[in-house]
Short mmCIF file of C-alpha atoms and ligand atoms in Angstrom, two decimals:
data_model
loop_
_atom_site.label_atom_id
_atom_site.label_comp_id
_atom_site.label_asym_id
_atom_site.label_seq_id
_atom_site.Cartn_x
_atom_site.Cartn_y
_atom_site.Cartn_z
CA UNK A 544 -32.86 -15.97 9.80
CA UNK A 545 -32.84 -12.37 9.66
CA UNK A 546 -30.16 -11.65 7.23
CA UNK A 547 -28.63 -13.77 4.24
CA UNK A 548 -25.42 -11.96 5.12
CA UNK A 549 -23.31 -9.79 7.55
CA UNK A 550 -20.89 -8.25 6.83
CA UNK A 551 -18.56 -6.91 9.55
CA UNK A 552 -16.15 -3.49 8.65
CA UNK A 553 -17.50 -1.17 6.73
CA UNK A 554 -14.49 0.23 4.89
CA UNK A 555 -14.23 -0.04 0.96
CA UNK A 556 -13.97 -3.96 0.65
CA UNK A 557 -16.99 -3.67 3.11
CA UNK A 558 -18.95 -1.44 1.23
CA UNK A 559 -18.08 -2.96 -2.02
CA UNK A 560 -19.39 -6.47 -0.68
CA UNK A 561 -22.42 -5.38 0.60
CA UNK A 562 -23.25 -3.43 -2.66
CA UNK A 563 -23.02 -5.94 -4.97
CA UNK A 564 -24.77 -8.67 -2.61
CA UNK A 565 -27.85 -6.42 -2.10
CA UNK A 566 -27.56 -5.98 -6.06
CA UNK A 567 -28.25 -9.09 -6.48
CA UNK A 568 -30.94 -8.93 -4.18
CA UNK A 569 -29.63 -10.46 -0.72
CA UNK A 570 -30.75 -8.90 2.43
CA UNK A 571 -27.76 -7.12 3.73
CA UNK A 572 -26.64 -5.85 7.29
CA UNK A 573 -23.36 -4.28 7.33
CA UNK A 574 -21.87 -3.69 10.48
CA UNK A 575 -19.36 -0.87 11.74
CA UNK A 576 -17.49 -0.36 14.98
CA UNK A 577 -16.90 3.42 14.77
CA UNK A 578 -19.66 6.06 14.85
CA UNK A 579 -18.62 6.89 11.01
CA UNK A 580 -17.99 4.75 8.05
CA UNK A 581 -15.01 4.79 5.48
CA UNK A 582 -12.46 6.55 7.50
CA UNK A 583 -9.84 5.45 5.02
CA UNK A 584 -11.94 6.44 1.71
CA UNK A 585 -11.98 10.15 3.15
CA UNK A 586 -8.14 10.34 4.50
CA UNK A 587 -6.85 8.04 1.58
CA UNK A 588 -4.57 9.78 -1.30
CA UNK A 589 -4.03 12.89 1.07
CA UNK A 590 -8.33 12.77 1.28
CA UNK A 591 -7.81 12.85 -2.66
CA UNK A 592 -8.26 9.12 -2.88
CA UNK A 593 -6.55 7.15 -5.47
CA UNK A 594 -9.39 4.81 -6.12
CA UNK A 595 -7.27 2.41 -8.91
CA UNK A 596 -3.88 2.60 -11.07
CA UNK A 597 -4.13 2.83 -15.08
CA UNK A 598 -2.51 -0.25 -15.10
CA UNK A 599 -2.66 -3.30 -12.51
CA UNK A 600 -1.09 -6.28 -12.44
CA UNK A 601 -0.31 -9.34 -9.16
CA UNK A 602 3.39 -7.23 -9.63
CA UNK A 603 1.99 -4.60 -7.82
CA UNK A 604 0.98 -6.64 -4.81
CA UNK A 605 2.58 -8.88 -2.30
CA UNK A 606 1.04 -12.14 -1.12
CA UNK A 607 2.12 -15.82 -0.16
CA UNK A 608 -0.42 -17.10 -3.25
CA UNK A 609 0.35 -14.28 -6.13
CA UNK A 610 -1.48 -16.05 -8.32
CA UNK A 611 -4.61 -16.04 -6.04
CA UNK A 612 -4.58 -12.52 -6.26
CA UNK A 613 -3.53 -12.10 -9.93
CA UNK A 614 -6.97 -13.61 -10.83
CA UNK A 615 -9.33 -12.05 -8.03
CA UNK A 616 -7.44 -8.83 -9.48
CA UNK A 617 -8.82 -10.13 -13.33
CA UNK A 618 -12.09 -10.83 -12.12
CA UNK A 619 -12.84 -7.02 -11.22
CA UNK A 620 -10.56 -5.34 -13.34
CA UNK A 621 -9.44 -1.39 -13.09
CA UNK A 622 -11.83 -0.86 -16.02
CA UNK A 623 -14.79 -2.50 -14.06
CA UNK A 624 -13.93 -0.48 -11.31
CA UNK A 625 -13.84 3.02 -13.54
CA UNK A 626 -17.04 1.93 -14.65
CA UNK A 627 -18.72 1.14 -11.20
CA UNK A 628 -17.98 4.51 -10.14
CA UNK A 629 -18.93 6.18 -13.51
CA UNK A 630 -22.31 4.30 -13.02
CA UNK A 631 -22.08 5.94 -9.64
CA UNK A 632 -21.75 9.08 -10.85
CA UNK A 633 -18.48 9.53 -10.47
CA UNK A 634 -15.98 10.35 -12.42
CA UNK A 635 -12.32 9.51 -12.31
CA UNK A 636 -9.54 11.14 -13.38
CA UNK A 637 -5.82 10.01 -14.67
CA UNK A 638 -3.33 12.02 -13.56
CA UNK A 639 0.59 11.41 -15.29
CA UNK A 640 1.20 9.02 -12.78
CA UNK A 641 -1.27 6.31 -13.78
CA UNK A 642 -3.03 7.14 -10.40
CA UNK A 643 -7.02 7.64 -10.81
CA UNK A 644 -8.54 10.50 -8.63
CA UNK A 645 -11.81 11.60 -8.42
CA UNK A 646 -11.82 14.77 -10.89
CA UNK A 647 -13.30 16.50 -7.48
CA UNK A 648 -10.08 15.86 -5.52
CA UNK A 649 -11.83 14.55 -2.74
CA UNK A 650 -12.23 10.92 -1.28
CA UNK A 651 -15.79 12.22 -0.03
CA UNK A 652 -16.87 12.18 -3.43
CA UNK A 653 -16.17 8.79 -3.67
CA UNK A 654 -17.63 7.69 0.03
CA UNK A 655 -20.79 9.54 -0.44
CA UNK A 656 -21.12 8.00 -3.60
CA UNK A 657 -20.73 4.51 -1.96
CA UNK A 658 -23.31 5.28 0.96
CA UNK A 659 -25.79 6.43 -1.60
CA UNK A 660 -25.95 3.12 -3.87
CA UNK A 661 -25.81 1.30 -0.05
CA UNK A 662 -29.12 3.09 0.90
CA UNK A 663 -30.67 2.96 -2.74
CA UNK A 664 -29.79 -1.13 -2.78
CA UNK A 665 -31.36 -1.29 0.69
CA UNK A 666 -28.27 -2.26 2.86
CA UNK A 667 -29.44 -2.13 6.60
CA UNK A 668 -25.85 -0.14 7.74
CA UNK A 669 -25.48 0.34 11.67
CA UNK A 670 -22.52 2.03 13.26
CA UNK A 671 -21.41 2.19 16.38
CA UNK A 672 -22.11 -1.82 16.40
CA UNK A 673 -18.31 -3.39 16.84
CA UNK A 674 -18.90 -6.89 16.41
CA UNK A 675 -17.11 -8.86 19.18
CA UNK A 676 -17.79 -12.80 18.38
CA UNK A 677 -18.82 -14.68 15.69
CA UNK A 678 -20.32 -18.42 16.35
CA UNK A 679 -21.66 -21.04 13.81
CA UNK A 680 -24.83 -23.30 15.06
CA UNK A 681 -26.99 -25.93 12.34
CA UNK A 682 -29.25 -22.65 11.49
CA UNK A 683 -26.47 -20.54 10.76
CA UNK A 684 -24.16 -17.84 12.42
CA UNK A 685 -24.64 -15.85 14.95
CA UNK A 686 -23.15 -12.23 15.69
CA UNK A 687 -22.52 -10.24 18.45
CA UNK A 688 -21.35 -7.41 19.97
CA UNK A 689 -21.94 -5.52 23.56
CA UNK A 690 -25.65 -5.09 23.11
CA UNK A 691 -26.20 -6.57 19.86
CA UNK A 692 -27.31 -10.37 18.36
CA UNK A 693 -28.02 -10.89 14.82
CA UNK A 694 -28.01 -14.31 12.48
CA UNK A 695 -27.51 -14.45 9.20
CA UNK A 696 -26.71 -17.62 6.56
CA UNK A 697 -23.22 -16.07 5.77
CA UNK A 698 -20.92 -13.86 7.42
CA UNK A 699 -17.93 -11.68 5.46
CA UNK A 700 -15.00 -10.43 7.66
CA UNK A 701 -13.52 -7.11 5.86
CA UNK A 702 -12.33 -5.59 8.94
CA UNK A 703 -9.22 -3.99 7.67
CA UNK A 704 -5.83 -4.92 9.15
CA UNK A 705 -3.88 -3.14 12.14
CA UNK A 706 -2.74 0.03 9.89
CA UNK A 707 -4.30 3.30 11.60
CA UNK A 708 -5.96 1.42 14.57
CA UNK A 709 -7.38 4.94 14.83
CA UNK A 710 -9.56 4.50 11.90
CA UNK A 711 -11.22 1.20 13.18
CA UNK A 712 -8.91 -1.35 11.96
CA UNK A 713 -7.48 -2.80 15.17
CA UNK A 714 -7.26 -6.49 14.59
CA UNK A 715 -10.54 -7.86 15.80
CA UNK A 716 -11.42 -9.24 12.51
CA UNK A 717 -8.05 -11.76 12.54
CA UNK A 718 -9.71 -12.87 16.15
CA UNK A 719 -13.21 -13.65 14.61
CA UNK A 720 -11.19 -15.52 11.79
CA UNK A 721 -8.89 -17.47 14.19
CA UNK A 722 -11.99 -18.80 16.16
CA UNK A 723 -13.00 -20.48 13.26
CA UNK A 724 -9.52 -21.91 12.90
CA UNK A 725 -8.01 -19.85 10.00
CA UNK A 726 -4.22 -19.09 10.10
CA UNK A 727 -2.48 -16.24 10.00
CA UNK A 728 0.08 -15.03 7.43
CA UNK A 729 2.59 -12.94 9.81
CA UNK A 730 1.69 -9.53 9.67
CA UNK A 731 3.58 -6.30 9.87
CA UNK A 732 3.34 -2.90 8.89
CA UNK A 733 3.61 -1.64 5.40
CA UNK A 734 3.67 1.63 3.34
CA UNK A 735 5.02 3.16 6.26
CA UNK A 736 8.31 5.94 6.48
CA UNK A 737 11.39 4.99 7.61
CA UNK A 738 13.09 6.38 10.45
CA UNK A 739 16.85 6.79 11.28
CA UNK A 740 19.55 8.59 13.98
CA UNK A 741 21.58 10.03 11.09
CA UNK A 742 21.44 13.31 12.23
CA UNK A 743 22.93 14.42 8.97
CA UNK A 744 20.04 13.42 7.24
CA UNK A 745 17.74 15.21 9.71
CA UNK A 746 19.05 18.50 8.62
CA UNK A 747 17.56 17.76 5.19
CA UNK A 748 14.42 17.87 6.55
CA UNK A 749 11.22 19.10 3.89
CA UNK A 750 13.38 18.13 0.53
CA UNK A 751 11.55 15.96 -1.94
CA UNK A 752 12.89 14.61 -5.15
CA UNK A 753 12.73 11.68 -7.46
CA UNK A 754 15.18 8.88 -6.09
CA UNK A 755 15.98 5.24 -6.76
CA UNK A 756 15.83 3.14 -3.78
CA UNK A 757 17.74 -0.29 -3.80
CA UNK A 758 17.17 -2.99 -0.82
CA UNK A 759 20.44 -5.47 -0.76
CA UNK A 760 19.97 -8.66 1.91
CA UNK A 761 22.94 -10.39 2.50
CA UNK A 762 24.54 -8.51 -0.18
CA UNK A 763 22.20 -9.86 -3.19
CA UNK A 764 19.96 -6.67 -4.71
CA UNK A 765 16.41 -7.95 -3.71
CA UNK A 766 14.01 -4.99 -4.20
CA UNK A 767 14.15 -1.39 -6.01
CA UNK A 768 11.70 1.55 -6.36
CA UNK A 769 12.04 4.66 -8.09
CA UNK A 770 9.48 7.21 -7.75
CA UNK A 771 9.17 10.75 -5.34
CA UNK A 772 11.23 10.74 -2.05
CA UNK A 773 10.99 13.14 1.16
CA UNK A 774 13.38 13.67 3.79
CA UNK A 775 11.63 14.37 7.19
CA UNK A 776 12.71 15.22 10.55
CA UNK A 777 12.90 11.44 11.61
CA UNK A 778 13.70 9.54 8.31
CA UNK A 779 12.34 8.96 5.24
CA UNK A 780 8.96 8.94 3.28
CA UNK A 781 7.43 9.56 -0.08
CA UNK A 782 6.16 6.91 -2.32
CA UNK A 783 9.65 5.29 -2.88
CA UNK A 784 10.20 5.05 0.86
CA UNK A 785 6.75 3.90 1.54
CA UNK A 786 7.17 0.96 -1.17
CA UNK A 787 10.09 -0.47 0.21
CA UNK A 788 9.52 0.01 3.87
CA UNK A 789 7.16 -3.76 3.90
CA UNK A 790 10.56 -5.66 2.09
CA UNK A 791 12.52 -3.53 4.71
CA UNK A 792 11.45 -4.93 8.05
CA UNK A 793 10.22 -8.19 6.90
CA UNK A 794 13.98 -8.87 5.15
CA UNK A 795 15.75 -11.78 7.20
CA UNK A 796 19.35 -10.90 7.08
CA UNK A 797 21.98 -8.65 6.66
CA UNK A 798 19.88 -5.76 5.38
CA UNK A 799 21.44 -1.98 3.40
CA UNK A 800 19.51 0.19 1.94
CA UNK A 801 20.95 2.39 -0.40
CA UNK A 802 19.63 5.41 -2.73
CA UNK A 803 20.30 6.86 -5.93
CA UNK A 804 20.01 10.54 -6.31
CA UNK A 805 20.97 10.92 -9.83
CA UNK A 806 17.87 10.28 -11.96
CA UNK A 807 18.39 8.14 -14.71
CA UNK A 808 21.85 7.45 -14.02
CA UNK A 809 23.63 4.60 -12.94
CA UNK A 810 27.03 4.50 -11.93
CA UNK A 811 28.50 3.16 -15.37
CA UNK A 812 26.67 5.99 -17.08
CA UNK A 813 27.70 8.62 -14.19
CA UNK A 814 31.51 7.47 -14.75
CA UNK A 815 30.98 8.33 -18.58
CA UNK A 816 29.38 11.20 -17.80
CA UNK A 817 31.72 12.54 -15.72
CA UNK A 818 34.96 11.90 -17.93
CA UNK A 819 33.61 13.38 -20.35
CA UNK A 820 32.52 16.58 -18.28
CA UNK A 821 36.50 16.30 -17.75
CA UNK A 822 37.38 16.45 -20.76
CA UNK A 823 34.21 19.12 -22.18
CA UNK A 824 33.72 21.37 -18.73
CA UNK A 825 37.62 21.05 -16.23
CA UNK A 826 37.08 23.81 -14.66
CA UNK A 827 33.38 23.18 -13.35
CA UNK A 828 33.11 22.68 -10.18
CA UNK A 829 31.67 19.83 -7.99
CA UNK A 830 28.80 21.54 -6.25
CA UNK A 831 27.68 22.86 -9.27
CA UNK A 832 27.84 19.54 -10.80
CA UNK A 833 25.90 18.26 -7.73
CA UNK A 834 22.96 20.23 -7.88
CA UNK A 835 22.11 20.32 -11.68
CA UNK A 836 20.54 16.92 -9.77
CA UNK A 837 20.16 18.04 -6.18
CA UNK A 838 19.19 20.83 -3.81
CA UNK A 839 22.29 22.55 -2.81
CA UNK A 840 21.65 20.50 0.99
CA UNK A 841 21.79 17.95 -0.39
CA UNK A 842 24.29 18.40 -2.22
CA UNK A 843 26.51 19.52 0.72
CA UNK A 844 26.39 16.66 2.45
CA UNK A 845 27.03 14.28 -0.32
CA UNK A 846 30.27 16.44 -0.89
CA UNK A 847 31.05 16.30 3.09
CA UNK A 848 30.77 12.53 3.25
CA UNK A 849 32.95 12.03 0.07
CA UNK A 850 35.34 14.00 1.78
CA UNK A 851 35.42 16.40 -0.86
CA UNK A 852 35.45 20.40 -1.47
CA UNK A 853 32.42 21.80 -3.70
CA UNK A 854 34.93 24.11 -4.90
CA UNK A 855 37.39 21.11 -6.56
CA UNK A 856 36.99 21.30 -10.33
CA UNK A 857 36.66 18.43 -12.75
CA UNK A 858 40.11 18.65 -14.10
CA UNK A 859 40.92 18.17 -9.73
CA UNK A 860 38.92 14.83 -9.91
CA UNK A 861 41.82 12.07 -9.31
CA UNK A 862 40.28 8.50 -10.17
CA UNK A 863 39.79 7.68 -6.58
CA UNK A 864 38.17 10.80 -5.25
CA UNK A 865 35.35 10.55 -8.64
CA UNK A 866 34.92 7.03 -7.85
CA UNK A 867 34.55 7.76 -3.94
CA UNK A 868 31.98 11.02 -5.55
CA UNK A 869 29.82 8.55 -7.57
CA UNK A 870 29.51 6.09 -4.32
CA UNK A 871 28.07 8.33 -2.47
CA UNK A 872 25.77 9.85 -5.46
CA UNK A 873 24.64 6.20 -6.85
CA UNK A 874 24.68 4.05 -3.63
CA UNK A 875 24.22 6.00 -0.91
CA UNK A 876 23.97 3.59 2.46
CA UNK A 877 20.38 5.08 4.32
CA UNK A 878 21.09 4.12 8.10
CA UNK A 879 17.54 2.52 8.56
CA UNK A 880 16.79 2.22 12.18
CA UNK A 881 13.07 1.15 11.79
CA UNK A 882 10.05 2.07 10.51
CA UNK A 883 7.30 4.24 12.31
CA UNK A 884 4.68 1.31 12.66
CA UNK A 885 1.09 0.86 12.15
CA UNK A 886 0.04 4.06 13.71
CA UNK A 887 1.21 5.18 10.22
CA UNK A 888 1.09 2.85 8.16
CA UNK A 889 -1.36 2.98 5.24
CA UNK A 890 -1.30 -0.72 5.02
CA UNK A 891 -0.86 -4.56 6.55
CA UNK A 892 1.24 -7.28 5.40
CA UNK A 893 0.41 -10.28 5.61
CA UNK A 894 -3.13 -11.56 7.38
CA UNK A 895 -5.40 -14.44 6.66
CA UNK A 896 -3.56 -17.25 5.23
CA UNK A 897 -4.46 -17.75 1.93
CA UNK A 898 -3.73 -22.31 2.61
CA UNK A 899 -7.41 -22.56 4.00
CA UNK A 900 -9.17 -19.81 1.57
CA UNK A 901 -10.98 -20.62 -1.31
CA UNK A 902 -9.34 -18.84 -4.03
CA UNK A 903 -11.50 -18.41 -6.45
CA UNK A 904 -15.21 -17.72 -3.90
CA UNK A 905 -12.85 -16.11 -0.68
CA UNK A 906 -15.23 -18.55 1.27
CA UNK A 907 -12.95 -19.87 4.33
CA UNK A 908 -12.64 -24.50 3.61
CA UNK A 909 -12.84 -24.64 6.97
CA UNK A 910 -16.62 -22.90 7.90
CA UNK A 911 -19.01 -22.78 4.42
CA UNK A 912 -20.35 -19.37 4.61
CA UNK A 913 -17.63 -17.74 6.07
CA UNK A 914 -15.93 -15.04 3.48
CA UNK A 915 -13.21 -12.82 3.67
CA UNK A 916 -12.53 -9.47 1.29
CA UNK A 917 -9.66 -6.70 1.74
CA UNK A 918 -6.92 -5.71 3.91
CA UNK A 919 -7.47 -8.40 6.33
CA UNK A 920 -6.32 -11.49 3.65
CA UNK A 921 -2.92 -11.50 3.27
CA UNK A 922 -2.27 -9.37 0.52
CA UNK A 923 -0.55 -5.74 0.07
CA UNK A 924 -0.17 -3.83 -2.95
CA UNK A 925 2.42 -0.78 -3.36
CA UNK A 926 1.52 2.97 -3.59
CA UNK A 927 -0.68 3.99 -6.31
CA UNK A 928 -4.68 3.03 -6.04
CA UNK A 929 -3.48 -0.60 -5.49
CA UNK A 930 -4.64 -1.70 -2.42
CA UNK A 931 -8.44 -0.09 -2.93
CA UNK A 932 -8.38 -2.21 -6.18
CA UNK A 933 -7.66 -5.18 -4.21
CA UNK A 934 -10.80 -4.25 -2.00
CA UNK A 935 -13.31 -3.51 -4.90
CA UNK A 936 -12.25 -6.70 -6.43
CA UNK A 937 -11.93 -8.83 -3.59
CA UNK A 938 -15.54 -7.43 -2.51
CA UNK A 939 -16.93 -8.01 -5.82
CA UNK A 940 -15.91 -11.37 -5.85
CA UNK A 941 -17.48 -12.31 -2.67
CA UNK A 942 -20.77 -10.40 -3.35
CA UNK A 943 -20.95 -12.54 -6.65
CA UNK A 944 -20.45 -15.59 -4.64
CA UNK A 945 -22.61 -14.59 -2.22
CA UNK A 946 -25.30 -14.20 -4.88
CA UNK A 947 -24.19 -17.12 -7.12
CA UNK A 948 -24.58 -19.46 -3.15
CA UNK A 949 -28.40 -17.76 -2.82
CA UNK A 950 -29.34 -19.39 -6.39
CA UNK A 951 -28.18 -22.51 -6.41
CA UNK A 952 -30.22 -23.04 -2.71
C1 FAD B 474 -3.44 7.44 5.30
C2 FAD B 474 -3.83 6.36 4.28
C3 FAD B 474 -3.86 6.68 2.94
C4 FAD B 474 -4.18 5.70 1.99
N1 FAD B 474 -4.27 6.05 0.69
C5 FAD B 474 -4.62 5.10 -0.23
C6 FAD B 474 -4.83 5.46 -1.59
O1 FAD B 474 -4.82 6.64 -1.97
N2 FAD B 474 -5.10 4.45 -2.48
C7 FAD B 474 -5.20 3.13 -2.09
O2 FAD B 474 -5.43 2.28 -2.93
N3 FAD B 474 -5.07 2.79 -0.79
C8 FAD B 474 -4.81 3.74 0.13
N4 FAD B 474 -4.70 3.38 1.45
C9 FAD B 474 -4.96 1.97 1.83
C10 FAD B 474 -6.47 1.70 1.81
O3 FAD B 474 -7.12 2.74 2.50
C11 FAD B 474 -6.79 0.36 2.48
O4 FAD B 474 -6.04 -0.66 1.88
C12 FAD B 474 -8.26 0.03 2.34
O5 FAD B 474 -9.03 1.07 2.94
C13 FAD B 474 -8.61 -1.29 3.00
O6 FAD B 474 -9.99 -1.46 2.96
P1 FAD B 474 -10.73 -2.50 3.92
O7 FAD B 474 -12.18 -2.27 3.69
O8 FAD B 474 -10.19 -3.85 3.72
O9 FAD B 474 -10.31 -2.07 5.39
P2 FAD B 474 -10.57 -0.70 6.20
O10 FAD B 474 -10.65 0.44 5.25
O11 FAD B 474 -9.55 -0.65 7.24
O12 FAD B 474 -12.00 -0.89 6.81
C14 FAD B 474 -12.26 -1.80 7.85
C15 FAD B 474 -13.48 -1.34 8.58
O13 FAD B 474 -13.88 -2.37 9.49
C16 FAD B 474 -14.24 -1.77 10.73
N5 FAD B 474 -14.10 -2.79 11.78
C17 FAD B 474 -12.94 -3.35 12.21
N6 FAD B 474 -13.20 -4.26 13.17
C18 FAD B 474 -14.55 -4.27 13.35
C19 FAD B 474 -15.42 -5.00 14.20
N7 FAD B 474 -14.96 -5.91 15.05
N8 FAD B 474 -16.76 -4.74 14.13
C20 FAD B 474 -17.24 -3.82 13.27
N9 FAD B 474 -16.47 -3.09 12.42
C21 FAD B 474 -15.12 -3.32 12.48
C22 FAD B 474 -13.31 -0.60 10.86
O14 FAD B 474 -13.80 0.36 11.76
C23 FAD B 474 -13.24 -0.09 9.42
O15 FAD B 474 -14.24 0.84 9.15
C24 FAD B 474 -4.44 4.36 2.42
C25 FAD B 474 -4.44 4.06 3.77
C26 FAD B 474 -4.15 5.04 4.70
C27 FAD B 474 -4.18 4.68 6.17
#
């Protein structure tokens, strides 16, 4: 046998897997299908990378089997993962946040820390080797690619999931899986913008603020995220767009998406808010109401599709016309059209079905030896260092039982 495991994809639940295997003293060959490794590490957090979140919880994630994840997520917690890198030498950072950078600002910090500890644990890494089957015999499995064979007594697929097929992650890894029968969770993309034809909107290109974004299906409020927002010349992004985009296009139903522009407020504290500005302030006027909370763009066209002037003053206000005003400021209707796919999309929904997994090893029930970590499971977490916490612990897990297999043999 020349290897007690491969492991195929060498992104960070790749890495991760093969680190702690060879820590525990496995001989290691990680494979990689482009000429360089960790494309996401390097382009990840705007090439900042936001290795982990200051606090992390199976909230933060979305997954058939939450509770799967909840306890991989235990069993390598944010604080192990501070500490890995800090035993790496590198040291992370928390920014307001409760994202974790490293204090260089750059995700090469954290890759070149990762490559180091493969070489010094004696990882045999080989680009430019994109594994194209995977077969099982009595002596164990046997991996190939175009001018490649190598066997090994396990095998771990971490191949990523379709988002930025550019980077690597093109969906081979689900084919290697669903040769040894596994099922598939549907996928789709996920922390991806949002386009729409609203041309209105278009003309608000390059604004970013804080906004509240509310998903309703078939009328019932199913999923809200407040955080930074950016209109672009196609749609909508920023962190808050990103989040919701996944709940978005996989909602089944009548589907409005709405937004909030007014910080904390809601629209029973708006109404109080503005009878008593009619009362304290009647002769201030709408638009400069509007953008003590708003660029003045924005605040235009809030005014244009209430049908009101920005020159009306408070004591103008009839009921109808304020409640028409706080509509539009508290539940504005975003004409989603779509979303801009996986091209760029920082992450997959859905993937291996969790129903023949082992939750607690991430060994498939169906082949012994076979182990899956990272973006290709079924699992997605939100903006903020979550889904690189799901591959450190998801590869941590597997190198354990990788390790934990070798000793009782
Ligand atoms: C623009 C962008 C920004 C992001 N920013 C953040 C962030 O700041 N924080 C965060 O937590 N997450 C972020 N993410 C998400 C995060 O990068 C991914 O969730 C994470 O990298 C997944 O790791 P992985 O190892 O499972 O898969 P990947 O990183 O996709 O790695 C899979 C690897 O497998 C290789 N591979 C695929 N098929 C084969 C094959 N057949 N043979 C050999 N090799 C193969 C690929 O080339 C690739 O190198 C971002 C993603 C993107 C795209």
């Amino acid at each position: 046998m020349d290897y007690d495991v491969i492991i195929v994809g060498a992104g960070a639940a790749g890495l991760m897997t093969a680190i702690i295997a060879a820590q525990g003293g496995l001989r290691v060959l990680l494979l990689e299908g482009q000429k360089k490794v960790g494309a996401k590490i390097l382009m990840s957090g705007g090439t900042r990378c936001n290795v982990t979140n200051k606090a992390v919880s199976e909230k933060d994630y979305n997954s058939q089997q939450i509770i799967y994840v909840r306890n991989i997520l235990r069993s390598f917690s944010n604080e192990r993962v501070l500490q890995f890198f800090k035993d790496l030498g590198v040291e992370l950072t928390l920014e307001p946040t409760g994202k974790y950078f490293p204090v260089t600002n750059s995700g090469k910090t954290v890759l070149d820390a990762l490559l180091r500890q493969i070489k010094a644990t004696g990882v045999t890494l080989l680009t430019e080797h994109k594994v194209r089957a995977v077969t099982k015999d009595q002596k164990g499995f046997i991996v190939k690619g175009d001018n490649f064979q190598f066997n090994a007594k396990n095998i771990v697929l971490t191949t990523g999931g379709l988002s930025y097929p550019t980077t690597g992650s093109d969906g081979t890894g689900y084919r290697l899986a669903q040769s040894f029968g596994h099922a598939m969770i549907e996928t789709s993309p996920a922390l991806t913008p949002l386009m729409t034809q609203d041309n209105d909107f278009k003309s608000l290109s390059g604004i970013t603020m804080e906004v509240l974004l509310t998903l309703f299906i078939n009328d019932k409020k199913q999923h809200s995220f407040r955080d930074s927002f950016l209109f672009t010349h196609v749609g909508f992004s920023g962190p808050s767009a990103l989040d919701i985009s996944r709940h978005w296009l996989r909602a089944e139903g009548k589907k409005q998406l709405t937004a909030n522009f007014m910080g904390a407020y809601d629209e029973n504290s708006l109404l109080t808010h503005l009878r008593h500005l009619q009362q304290e302030s009647p002769h201030k006027t709408l638009k400069s109401f509007l953008v003590e909370f708003m660029p003045e763009r924005l605040a235009l066209l809030i005014l244009k599709k209430s049908k009101l002037q920005g020159e009306l003053t408070m004591d103008q206000l009839d009921r109808e016309s304020r409640q028409r005003l706080i509509d539009k400021c508290v539940h504005y209707p975003l004409d989603v059209t779509g979303v801009l796919g996986y091209s760029k999309a920082e992450v997959t929904a859905g993937g291996i079905d969790w129903a023949q997994i082992n939750p607690k090893t991430l060994e498939s029930k169906l082949t012994p030896g076979l182990f899956f970590a990272g973006e290709i499971m079924d699992v997605d977490g939100r903006i903020g260092g979550f889904n690189f916490q799901w591959a450190w612990a998801s590869g941590y897990t597997v190198g354990q039982a990788l390790i934990k297999d070798r000793r009782s043999t």
